JSON list of C-alpha atoms in Angstrom, two decimals:
[
{"chain": "G", "resi": 1, "resn": "GLU", "atom": "CA", "xyz": [10.25, 12.70, -27.99]},
{"chain": "G", "resi": 2, "resn": "ASN", "atom": "CA", "xyz": [7.73, 10.21, -26.75]},
{"chain": "G", "resi": 3, "resn": "PHE", "atom": "CA", "xyz": [7.09, 10.19, -23.05]},
{"chain": "G", "resi": 4, "resn": "VAL", "atom": "CA", "xyz": [5.40, 7.38, -21.21]},
{"chain": "G", "resi": 5, "resn": "GLN", "atom": "CA", "xyz": [2.92, 8.89, -18.84]},
{"chain": "G", "resi": 6, "resn": "LYS", "atom": "CA", "xyz": [3.05, 7.41, -15.38]},
{"chain": "G", "resi": 7, "resn": "THR", "atom": "CA", "xyz": [-0.29, 6.94, -13.73]},
{"chain": "G", "resi": 8, "resn": "SER", "atom": "CA", "xyz": [-0.85, 6.24, -10.11]},
{"chain": "G", "resi": 9, "resn": "ALA", "atom": "CA", "xyz": [-3.23, 3.61, -8.89]},
{"chain": "G", "resi": 10, "resn": "PRO", "atom": "CA", "xyz": [-6.54, 4.99, -7.72]},
{"chain": "G", "resi": 11, "resn": "PHE", "atom": "CA", "xyz": [-6.78, 5.61, -4.00]},
{"chain": "G", "resi": 12, "resn": "SER", "atom": "CA", "xyz": [-8.53, 2.81, -2.21]},
{"chain": "G", "resi": 13, "resn": "THR", "atom": "CA", "xyz": [-10.60, 3.22, 0.91]},
{"chain": "G", "resi": 14, "resn": "ASN", "atom": "CA", "xyz": [-9.74, -0.34, 1.91]},
{"chain": "G", "resi": 15, "resn": "SER", "atom": "CA", "xyz": [-7.82, -0.13, 5.21]},
{"chain": "G", "resi": 16, "resn": "TYR", "atom": "CA", "xyz": [-5.43, -2.85, 4.10]},
{"chain": "G", "resi": 17, "resn": "ASP", "atom": "CA", "xyz": [-4.50, -0.99, 0.90]},
{"chain": "G", "resi": 18, "resn": "ALA", "atom": "CA", "xyz": [-4.21, 2.29, 2.77]},
{"chain": "G", "resi": 19, "resn": "PHE", "atom": "CA", "xyz": [-1.88, 0.73, 5.32]},
{"chain": "G", "resi": 20, "resn": "ILE", "atom": "CA", "xyz": [0.54, -1.02, 2.98]},
{"chain": "G", "resi": 21, "resn": "SER", "atom": "CA", "xyz": [2.91, 1.28, 1.18]},
{"chain": "G", "resi": 22, "resn": "PRO", "atom": "CA", "xyz": [6.51, 0.95, 0.08]},
{"chain": "G", "resi": 23, "resn": "ASN", "atom": "CA", "xyz": [7.59, 3.27, 2.88]},
{"chain": "G", "resi": 24, "resn": "THR", "atom": "CA", "xyz": [6.03, 1.37, 5.76]},
{"chain": "G", "resi": 25, "resn": "LEU", "atom": "CA", "xyz": [6.12, -2.38, 6.15]},
{"chain": "G", "resi": 26, "resn": "ASN", "atom": "CA", "xyz": [6.47, -5.20, 3.69]},
{"chain": "G", "resi": 27, "resn": "LEU", "atom": "CA", "xyz": [3.71, -7.80, 3.51]},
{"chain": "G", "resi": 28, "resn": "SER", "atom": "CA", "xyz": [5.59, -10.30, 5.65]},
{"chain": "G", "resi": 29, "resn": "SER", "atom": "CA", "xyz": [6.16, -7.77, 8.43]},
{"chain": "G", "resi": 30, "resn": "PHE", "atom": "CA", "xyz": [2.56, -6.59, 8.21]},
{"chain": "G", "resi": 31, "resn": "THR", "atom": "CA", "xyz": [1.27, -10.16, 8.46]},
{"chain": "G", "resi": 32, "resn": "LYS", "atom": "CA", "xyz": [3.46, -10.88, 11.50]},
{"chain": "G", "resi": 33, "resn": "LEU", "atom": "CA", "xyz": [2.44, -7.61, 13.13]},
{"chain": "G", "resi": 34, "resn": "LEU", "atom": "CA", "xyz": [-1.25, -8.23, 12.52]},
{"chain": "G", "resi": 35, "resn": "LYS", "atom": "CA", "xyz": [-1.00, -11.80, 13.85]},
{"chain": "G", "resi": 36, "resn": "LYS", "atom": "CA", "xyz": [0.79, -10.63, 17.01]},
{"chain": "G", "resi": 37, "resn": "LEU", "atom": "CA", "xyz": [-1.79, -7.91, 17.64]},
{"chain": "G", "resi": 38, "resn": "GLN", "atom": "CA", "xyz": [-4.65, -10.38, 17.09]},
{"chain": "G", "resi": 39, "resn": "GLU", "atom": "CA", "xyz": [-3.07, -12.70, 19.68]},
{"chain": "G", "resi": 40, "resn": "ILE", "atom": "CA", "xyz": [-2.78, -9.87, 22.22]},
{"chain": "G", "resi": 41, "resn": "HIS", "atom": "CA", "xyz": [-6.21, -8.38, 21.42]},
{"chain": "G", "resi": 42, "resn": "PRO", "atom": "CA", "xyz": [-8.49, -11.25, 20.34]},
{"chain": "G", "resi": 43, "resn": "GLU", "atom": "CA", "xyz": [-11.53, -9.04, 20.95]},
{"chain": "G", "resi": 44, "resn": "ALA", "atom": "CA", "xyz": [-10.42, -6.53, 18.32]},
{"chain": "G", "resi": 45, "resn": "SER", "atom": "CA", "xyz": [-11.48, -6.98, 14.72]},
{"chain": "G", "resi": 46, "resn": "ARG", "atom": "CA", "xyz": [-8.90, -6.90, 11.95]},
{"chain": "G", "resi": 47, "resn": "ASP", "atom": "CA", "xyz": [-10.27, -3.53, 10.79]},
{"chain": "G", "resi": 48, "resn": "LYS", "atom": "CA", "xyz": [-10.01, -2.09, 14.30]},
{"chain": "G", "resi": 49, "resn": "ILE", "atom": "CA", "xyz": [-6.38, -3.24, 14.52]},
{"chain": "G", "resi": 50, "resn": "VAL", "atom": "CA", "xyz": [-5.58, -1.73, 11.14]},
{"chain": "G", "resi": 51, "resn": "ASP", "atom": "CA", "xyz": [-7.27, 1.54, 12.19]},
{"chain": "G", "resi": 52, "resn": "ALA", "atom": "CA", "xyz": [-5.14, 1.55, 15.36]},
{"chain": "G", "resi": 53, "resn": "LEU", "atom": "CA", "xyz": [-2.01, 0.96, 13.28]},
{"chain": "G", "resi": 54, "resn": "LEU", "atom": "CA", "xyz": [-2.96, 3.87, 11.05]},
{"chain": "G", "resi": 55, "resn": "GLU", "atom": "CA", "xyz": [-3.35, 6.03, 14.16]},
{"chain": "G", "resi": 56, "resn": "VAL", "atom": "CA", "xyz": [0.12, 4.99, 15.37]},
{"chain": "G", "resi": 57, "resn": "ARG", "atom": "CA", "xyz": [1.52, 5.84, 11.94]},
{"chain": "G", "resi": 58, "resn": "LYS", "atom": "CA", "xyz": [-0.23, 9.22, 11.95]},
{"chain": "G", "resi": 59, "resn": "ASN", "atom": "CA", "xyz": [1.18, 9.99, 15.41]},
{"chain": "G", "resi": 60, "resn": "ASN", "atom": "CA", "xyz": [4.68, 9.08, 14.20]},
{"chain": "G", "resi": 61, "resn": "LYS", "atom": "CA", "xyz": [4.89, 11.70, 11.43]},
{"chain": "G", "resi": 62, "resn": "GLY", "atom": "CA", "xyz": [3.06, 9.46, 8.98]},
{"chain": "G", "resi": 63, "resn": "ILE", "atom": "CA", "xyz": [5.58, 6.61, 8.95]},
{"chain": "G", "resi": 64, "resn": "LEU", "atom": "CA", "xyz": [6.19, 3.33, 10.73]},
{"chain": "G", "resi": 65, "resn": "SER", "atom": "CA", "xyz": [9.60, 2.61, 9.30]},
{"chain": "G", "resi": 66, "resn": "GLY", "atom": "CA", "xyz": [12.29, 3.11, 11.89]},
{"chain": "G", "resi": 67, "resn": "LEU", "atom": "CA", "xyz": [10.09, 1.77, 14.69]},
{"chain": "G", "resi": 68, "resn": "SER", "atom": "CA", "xyz": [10.70, -1.73, 15.97]},
{"chain": "G", "resi": 69, "resn": "ILE", "atom": "CA", "xyz": [7.89, -4.26, 15.74]},
{"chain": "G", "resi": 70, "resn": "ILE", "atom": "CA", "xyz": [7.78, -4.31, 19.56]},
{"chain": "G", "resi": 71, "resn": "SER", "atom": "CA", "xyz": [7.39, -0.54, 19.66]},
{"chain": "G", "resi": 72, "resn": "ILE", "atom": "CA", "xyz": [4.62, -0.64, 17.04]},
{"chain": "G", "resi": 73, "resn": "VAL", "atom": "CA", "xyz": [2.83, -3.40, 18.99]},
{"chain": "G", "resi": 74, "resn": "GLU", "atom": "CA", "xyz": [3.09, -1.42, 22.24]},
{"chain": "G", "resi": 75, "resn": "ARG", "atom": "CA", "xyz": [1.86, 1.83, 20.70]},
{"chain": "G", "resi": 76, "resn": "THR", "atom": "CA", "xyz": [-0.97, 0.05, 18.86]},
{"chain": "G", "resi": 77, "resn": "SER", "atom": "CA", "xyz": [-2.01, -1.71, 22.08]},
{"chain": "G", "resi": 78, "resn": "VAL", "atom": "CA", "xyz": [-2.33, 1.66, 23.80]},
{"chain": "G", "resi": 79, "resn": "VAL", "atom": "CA", "xyz": [-4.64, 2.87, 21.00]},
{"chain": "G", "resi": 80, "resn": "LEU", "atom": "CA", "xyz": [-6.70, -0.33, 21.15]}
]
């Protein structure tokens, strides 16, 4: 039998790529979340916000799904 070998995409060190995964948020939700956090924390760079979101995800057993946007914003604001 012929098998098609599945290959995974190479890991990227880009924060944006690292943040987006099928098990977290879709692009629309991520965009809304990022915009909201930029409004609340205009002094924070996009990368700093993404790093804070990654920290929130890490502290929530590695996932963001199941948390409300409001909860993610609040937890991220504490990190920032």
